[in-house]
CSV table of C-alpha atoms in Angstrom, one decimal:
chain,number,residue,atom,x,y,z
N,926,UNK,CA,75.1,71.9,104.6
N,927,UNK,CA,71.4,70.6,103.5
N,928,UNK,CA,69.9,67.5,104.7
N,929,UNK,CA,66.4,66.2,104.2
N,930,UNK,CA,64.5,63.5,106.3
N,931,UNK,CA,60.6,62.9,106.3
N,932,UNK,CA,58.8,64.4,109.1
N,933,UNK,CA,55.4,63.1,110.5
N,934,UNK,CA,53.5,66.3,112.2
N,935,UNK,CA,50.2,65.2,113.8
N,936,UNK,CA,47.6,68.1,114.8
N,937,UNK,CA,47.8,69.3,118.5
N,938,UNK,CA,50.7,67.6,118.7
N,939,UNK,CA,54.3,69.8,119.7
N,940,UNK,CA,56.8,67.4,117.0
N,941,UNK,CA,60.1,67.4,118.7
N,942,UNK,CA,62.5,67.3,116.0
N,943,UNK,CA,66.7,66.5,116.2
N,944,UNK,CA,67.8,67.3,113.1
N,945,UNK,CA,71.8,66.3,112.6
N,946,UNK,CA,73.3,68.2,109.8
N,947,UNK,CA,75.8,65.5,109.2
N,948,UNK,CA,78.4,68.3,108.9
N,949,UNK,CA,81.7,69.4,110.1
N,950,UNK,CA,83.8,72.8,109.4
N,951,UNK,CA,86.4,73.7,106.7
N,952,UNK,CA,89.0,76.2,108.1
N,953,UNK,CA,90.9,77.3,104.8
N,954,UNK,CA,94.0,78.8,105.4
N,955,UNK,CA,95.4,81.0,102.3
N,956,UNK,CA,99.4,81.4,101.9
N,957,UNK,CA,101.0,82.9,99.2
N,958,UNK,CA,104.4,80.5,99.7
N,959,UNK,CA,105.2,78.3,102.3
N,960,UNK,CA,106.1,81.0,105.0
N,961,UNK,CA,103.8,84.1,103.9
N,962,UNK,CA,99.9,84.5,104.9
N,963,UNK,CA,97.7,86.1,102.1
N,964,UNK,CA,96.8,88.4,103.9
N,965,UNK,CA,95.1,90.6,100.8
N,966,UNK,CA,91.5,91.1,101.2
N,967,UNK,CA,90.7,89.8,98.0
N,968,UNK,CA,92.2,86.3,98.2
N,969,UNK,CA,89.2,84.0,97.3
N,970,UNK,CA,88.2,80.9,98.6
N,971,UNK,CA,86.0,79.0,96.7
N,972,UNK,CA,84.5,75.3,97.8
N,973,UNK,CA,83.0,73.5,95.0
N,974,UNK,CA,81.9,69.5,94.8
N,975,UNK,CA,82.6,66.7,92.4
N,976,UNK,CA,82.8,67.0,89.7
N,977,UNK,CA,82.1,70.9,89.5
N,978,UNK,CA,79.7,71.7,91.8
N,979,UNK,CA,79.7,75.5,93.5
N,980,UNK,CA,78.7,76.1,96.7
N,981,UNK,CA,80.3,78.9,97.9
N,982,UNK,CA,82.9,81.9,98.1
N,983,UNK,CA,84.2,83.4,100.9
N,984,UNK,CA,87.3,86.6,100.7
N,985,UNK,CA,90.1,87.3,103.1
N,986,UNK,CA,93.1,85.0,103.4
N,987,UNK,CA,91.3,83.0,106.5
N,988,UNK,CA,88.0,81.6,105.9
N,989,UNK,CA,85.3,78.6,107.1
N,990,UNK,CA,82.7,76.7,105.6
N,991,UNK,CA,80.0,74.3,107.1
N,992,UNK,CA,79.6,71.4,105.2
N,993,UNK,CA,78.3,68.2,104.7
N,994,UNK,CA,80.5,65.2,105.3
N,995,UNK,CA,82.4,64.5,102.1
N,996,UNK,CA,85.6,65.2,99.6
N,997,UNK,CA,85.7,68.8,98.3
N,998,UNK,CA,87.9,70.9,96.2
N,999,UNK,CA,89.0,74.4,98.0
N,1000,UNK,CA,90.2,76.3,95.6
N,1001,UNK,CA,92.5,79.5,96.2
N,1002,UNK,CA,92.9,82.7,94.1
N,1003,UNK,CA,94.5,85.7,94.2
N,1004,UNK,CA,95.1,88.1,91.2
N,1005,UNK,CA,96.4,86.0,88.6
N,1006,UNK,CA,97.4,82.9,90.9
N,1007,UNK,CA,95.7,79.9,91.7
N,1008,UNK,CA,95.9,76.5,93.8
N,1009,UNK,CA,93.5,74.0,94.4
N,1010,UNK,CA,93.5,71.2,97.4
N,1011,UNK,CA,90.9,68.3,98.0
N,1012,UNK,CA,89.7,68.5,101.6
N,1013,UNK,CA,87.6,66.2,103.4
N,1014,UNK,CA,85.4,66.7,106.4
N,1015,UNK,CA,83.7,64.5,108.7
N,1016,UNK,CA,80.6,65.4,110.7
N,1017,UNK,CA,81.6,66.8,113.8
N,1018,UNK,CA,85.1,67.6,113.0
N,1019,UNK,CA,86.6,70.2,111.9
N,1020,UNK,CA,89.5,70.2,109.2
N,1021,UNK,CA,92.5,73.1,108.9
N,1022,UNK,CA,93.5,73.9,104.8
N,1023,UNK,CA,96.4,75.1,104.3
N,1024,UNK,CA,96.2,75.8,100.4
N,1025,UNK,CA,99.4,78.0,99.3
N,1026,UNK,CA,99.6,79.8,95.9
N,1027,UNK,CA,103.2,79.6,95.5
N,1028,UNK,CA,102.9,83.0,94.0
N,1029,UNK,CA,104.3,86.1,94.8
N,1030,UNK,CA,103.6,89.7,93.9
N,1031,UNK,CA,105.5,91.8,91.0
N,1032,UNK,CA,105.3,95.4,91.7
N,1033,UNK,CA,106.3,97.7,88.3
N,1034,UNK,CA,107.0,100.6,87.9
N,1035,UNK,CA,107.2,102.3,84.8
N,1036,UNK,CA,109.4,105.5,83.8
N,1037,UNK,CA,110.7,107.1,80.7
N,1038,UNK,CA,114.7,105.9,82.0
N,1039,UNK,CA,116.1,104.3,84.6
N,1040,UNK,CA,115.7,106.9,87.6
N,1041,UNK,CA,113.8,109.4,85.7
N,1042,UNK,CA,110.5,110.3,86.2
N,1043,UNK,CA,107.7,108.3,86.2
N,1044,UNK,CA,105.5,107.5,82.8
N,1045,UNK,CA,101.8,109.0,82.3
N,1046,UNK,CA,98.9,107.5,83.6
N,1047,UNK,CA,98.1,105.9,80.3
N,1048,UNK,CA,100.8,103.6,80.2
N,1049,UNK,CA,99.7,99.6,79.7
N,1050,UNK,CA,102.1,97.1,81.3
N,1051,UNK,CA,101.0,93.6,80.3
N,1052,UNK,CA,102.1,90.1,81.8
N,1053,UNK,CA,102.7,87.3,79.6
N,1054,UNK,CA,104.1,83.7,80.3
N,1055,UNK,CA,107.7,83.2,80.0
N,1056,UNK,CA,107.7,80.1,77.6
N,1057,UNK,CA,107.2,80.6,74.1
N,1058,UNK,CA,103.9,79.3,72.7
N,1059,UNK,CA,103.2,76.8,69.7
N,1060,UNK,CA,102.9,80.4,67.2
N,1061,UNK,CA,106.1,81.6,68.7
N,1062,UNK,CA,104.6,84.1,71.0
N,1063,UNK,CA,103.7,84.4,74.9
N,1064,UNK,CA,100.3,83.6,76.0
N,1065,UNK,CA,98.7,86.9,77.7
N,1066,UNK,CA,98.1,87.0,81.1
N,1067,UNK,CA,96.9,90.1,82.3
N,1068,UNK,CA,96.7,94.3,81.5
N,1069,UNK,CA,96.8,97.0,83.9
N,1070,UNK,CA,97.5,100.7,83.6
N,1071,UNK,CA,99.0,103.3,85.1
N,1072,UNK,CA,102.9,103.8,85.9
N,1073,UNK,CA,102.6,101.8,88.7
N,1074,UNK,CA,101.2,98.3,89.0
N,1075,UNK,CA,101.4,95.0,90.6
N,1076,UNK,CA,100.6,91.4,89.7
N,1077,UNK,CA,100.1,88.5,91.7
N,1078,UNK,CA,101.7,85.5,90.4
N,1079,UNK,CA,102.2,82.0,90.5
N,1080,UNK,CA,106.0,80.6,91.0
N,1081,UNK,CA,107.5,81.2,87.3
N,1082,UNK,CA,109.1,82.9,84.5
N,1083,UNK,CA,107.2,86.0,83.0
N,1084,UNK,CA,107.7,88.3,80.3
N,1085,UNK,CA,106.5,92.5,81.1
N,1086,UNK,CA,105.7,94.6,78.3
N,1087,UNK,CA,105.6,98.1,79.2
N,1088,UNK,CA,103.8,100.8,76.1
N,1089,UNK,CA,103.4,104.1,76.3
N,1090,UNK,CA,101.9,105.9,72.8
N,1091,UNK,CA,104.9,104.5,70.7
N,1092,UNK,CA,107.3,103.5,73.0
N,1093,UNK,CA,108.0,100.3,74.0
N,1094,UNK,CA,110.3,98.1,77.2
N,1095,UNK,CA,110.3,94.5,78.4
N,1096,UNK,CA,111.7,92.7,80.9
N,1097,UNK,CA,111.6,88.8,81.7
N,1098,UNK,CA,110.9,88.3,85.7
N,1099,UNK,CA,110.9,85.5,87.7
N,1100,UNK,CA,108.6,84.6,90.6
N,1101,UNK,CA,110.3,82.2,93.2
C-alpha cells in the first residue's frame, strides 16, 4: 500500500505524524474445484491493478495482501491452470477470495504395456488440448519427462502423447 501526503517539519520541532494507509487486506483463498484446497506449495497468487499493473506474488494455496482501497485482479495458478477473480477492498476491511482453478491433476504413468514395467527415464509425455486447431492439430500445452509425471489442469478434454526413442501412445483424458 503507498500513500503520499506533504509534510511540514519545522526545526526543533518533534512533527507528530498519523499517516492512514487507506488500506485493507486481501485474504486469497486457492481451490482447485469447488470442494478441494490447493494445497501445493507452488500455487501462485498474483495481485495486479488496472489495466495490468503488478504488485505482487505470494505461493501456497492461502495468502494475504495489504492494499490500497480499490478493484484488483487476483489471479491464481497452478501448473498449467489458471483463474482470475476481481476483488475489491476497502480501507479497514478485510476481504476473503475464494478463486478456484477448476482444475485437477493427471498423474501418468508410462510403461512399455499395460502392467509391464515402467519406460526409461527419457520418455517425453506431452499435454495438448483436446479440440482440434484451425491446421488440424492440438495446440501444445506442456512436456515433461520421465515415466512418471503429473499435470495440473484446468476442467477439460486433453490429448497425452507418450514417446520413447521410436515408440509412440496417446490417450484423450478428461479433467472434471
Amino acid at each position: 500500500a503507498v500513500v503520499e501526503m506533504p509534510v511540514k517539519a519545522e526545526a526543533g520541532k518533534v512533527l507528530d505524524l498519523k499517516l492512514d494507509l487507506n488500506a485493507g487486506i486481501i485474504h486469497a483463498i486457492g481451490m482447485l474445484d469447488d470442494k478441494t484446497p490447493a494445497t501445493d506449495p507452488s500455487v501462485a497468487f498474483e495481485l495486479r491493478g488496472d489495466p495490468d499493473k503488478f504488485f505482487d506474488t505470494k505461493y501456497g494455496g492461502d495468502a494475504q495482501f495489504l492494499a490500497n482501497a480499490g478493484a484488483y485482479r487476483l489471479l491464481l495458478s497452478l501448473g498449467d491452470a489458471k483463474a482470475e477473480q476481481v476483488v475489491t477492498v476497502a480501507a479497514g476491511k478485510t476481504v476473503d477470495a475464494v478463486v478456484s482453478l477448476g482444475a485437477g491433476v493427471v498423474e501418468v504413468n508410462t510403461a512399455f504395456t499395460p502392467g509391464g514395467p515402467a519406460v526409461l527415464d527419457g520418455a517425453a509425455i506431452e499435454v495438448r488440448k483436446g479440440e482440434v486447431n484451425a491446421d488440424g492439430g492440438r495446440d501444445w500445452i506442456n512436456t515433461q519427462y520421465g515415466p512418471k509425471v503429473s499435470f495440473k489442469l484446468r476442467g477439460g478434454k486433453y490429448l497425452l502423447i507418450g514417446t520413447q526413442d521410436y515408440a509412440t501412445g496417446q490417450a484423450e483424458v478428461e479433467v472434471k
